[in-house]
Amino acid sequence: MNSSESSSVNANIDPANLPSHIAIIMDGNGRWAKKRILNRIEGHKKGSDAVRLIVRTCREIGISILTLYAFSTENWQRPKTEVTALMSLLKNFLKSEQKEMLDNNIRLNVIGQIEKLPEDVQQVLHKTMTLTKENNGLMLNLALSYGGRAEIVRMVREIATKTKKGEIDPDLITPELVSDFLYTKGMPDPDLLIRTSGEMRISNFLLWQIAYTEIFVTETLWPDFSKQEFLQILKHYQRRERRFGKV
Ligand code: FPP
């Protein structure tokens, strides 16, 4: 596809019907590397280029929130060398993107067990979140040491503690109250969830928040995911009728 064709894809997107919140399960870095007889870490490196591209595209078209599943609670069980490489990639990404985030009104946010990340990664994350906290363009929401079940357990514990202290009336526990005790407090639920590399699973991602989310699974491996395919998925999304359980 040449650049005029790709801008025509862009032009076919209705700016009035964009998803506010897009969530992505970025899968397939390992397979991308394996296909090329490379180390898995090379796949993650190429994967961080795709992150840069999709963040840029979301900002250009005016998406409000992009939530990326960058590291799950289960990913701690990968070989130590891979975990270390992922952490160092993340740190380098944040350092190299700080200027772009500031220049382009992007705000960084983290969901997940930030306290479990290595000290140096936590420091860069906190610094970037502080530097970008007044930005009100795209929110780049990184899910790090994130697991949907762990998030739900944390919410139940907090609500139970407050209930025990008499601060919450059990009869007044509503879906809205539950949402306020999740990492995504104050954010709209994702309108669109994209998963790359073909697996038909949710993998413990945003379990509560995706109740009515439109799901798209593509066979493309994350490092190969392009702006063109992303825009095509947005076009498909705009053709879907969202009924939220109604007729
Ligand atoms: C899944 O691929 C991907 C991950 C576990 C990590 C995602 C990380 C990145 C895209 C790069 C760094 C992130 C940022 C935000 C800069 P996989 O390894 O499970 O692939 P496989 O299923 O093919 O083995």
mmCIF file of C-alpha atoms and ligand atoms in Angstrom, residues 26-32 40 44 47-48 51 69-70 75 78 82 86 89-90 93 142 222, ligand 1:
data_model
loop_
_atom_site.group_PDB
_atom_site.id
_atom_site.type_symbol
_atom_site.label_atom_id
_atom_site.label_comp_id
_atom_site.label_asym_id
_atom_site.label_seq_id
_atom_site.Cartn_x
_atom_site.Cartn_y
_atom_site.Cartn_z
ATOM 1 C CA MET A 26 0.407 -7.597 22.027
ATOM 2 C CA ASP A 27 1.127 -11.246 21.360
ATOM 3 C CA GLY A 28 3.537 -13.014 19.023
ATOM 4 C CA ASN A 29 6.943 -11.438 19.662
ATOM 5 C CA GLY A 30 8.462 -14.858 20.407
ATOM 6 C CA ARG A 31 6.991 -16.474 17.277
ATOM 7 C CA TRP A 32 8.155 -13.547 15.147
ATOM 8 C CA ARG A 40 13.010 -14.148 21.544
ATOM 9 C CA HIS A 44 10.427 -8.010 21.918
ATOM 10 C CA GLY A 47 7.677 -5.336 19.306
ATOM 11 C CA SER A 48 8.624 -2.089 21.011
ATOM 12 C CA VAL A 51 4.346 0.025 20.283
ATOM 13 C CA TYR A 69 -0.726 -5.442 27.969
ATOM 14 C CA ALA A 70 3.041 -5.140 28.272
ATOM 15 C CA ASN A 75 5.127 -13.288 32.697
ATOM 16 C CA ARG A 78 9.515 -16.624 32.028
ATOM 17 C CA GLU A 82 13.828 -12.688 29.167
ATOM 18 C CA LEU A 86 11.779 -6.930 28.863
ATOM 19 C CA LEU A 89 13.420 -2.546 26.957
ATOM 20 C CA LEU A 90 10.627 -0.899 28.881
ATOM 21 C CA PHE A 93 11.395 2.921 25.713
ATOM 22 C CA LEU A 142 0.664 0.429 30.388
ATOM 23 C CA TRP A 222 2.715 -8.090 17.086
HETATM 24 C C1 FPP B 1 3.924 -11.352 23.957
HETATM 25 O O1 FPP B 1 4.740 -12.027 23.050
HETATM 26 C C2 FPP B 1 4.499 -10.093 24.377
HETATM 27 C C3 FPP B 1 4.933 -9.835 25.639
HETATM 28 C C4 FPP B 1 4.891 -10.790 26.739
HETATM 29 C C5 FPP B 1 5.496 -8.541 26.015
HETATM 30 C C6 FPP B 1 5.084 -7.347 25.224
HETATM 31 C C7 FPP B 1 6.251 -6.444 25.158
HETATM 32 C C8 FPP B 1 6.574 -5.624 24.143
HETATM 33 C C9 FPP B 1 5.712 -5.449 22.970
HETATM 34 C C10 FPP B 1 7.854 -4.857 24.116
HETATM 35 C C11 FPP B 1 8.139 -3.932 25.229
HETATM 36 C C12 FPP B 1 6.977 -3.118 25.689
HETATM 37 C C13 FPP B 1 6.917 -1.777 25.702
HETATM 38 C C14 FPP B 1 5.707 -1.107 26.268
HETATM 39 C C15 FPP B 1 7.975 -0.919 25.180
HETATM 40 P P1 FPP B 1 5.201 -13.499 23.382
HETATM 41 O O2 FPP B 1 6.590 -13.424 23.860
HETATM 42 O O3 FPP B 1 4.232 -14.141 24.328
HETATM 43 O O4 FPP B 1 5.102 -14.150 21.972
HETATM 44 P P2 FPP B 1 4.864 -15.701 21.640
HETATM 45 O O5 FPP B 1 3.479 -16.022 22.155
HETATM 46 O O6 FPP B 1 4.953 -15.721 20.161
HETATM 47 O O7 FPP B 1 5.954 -16.467 22.315
#
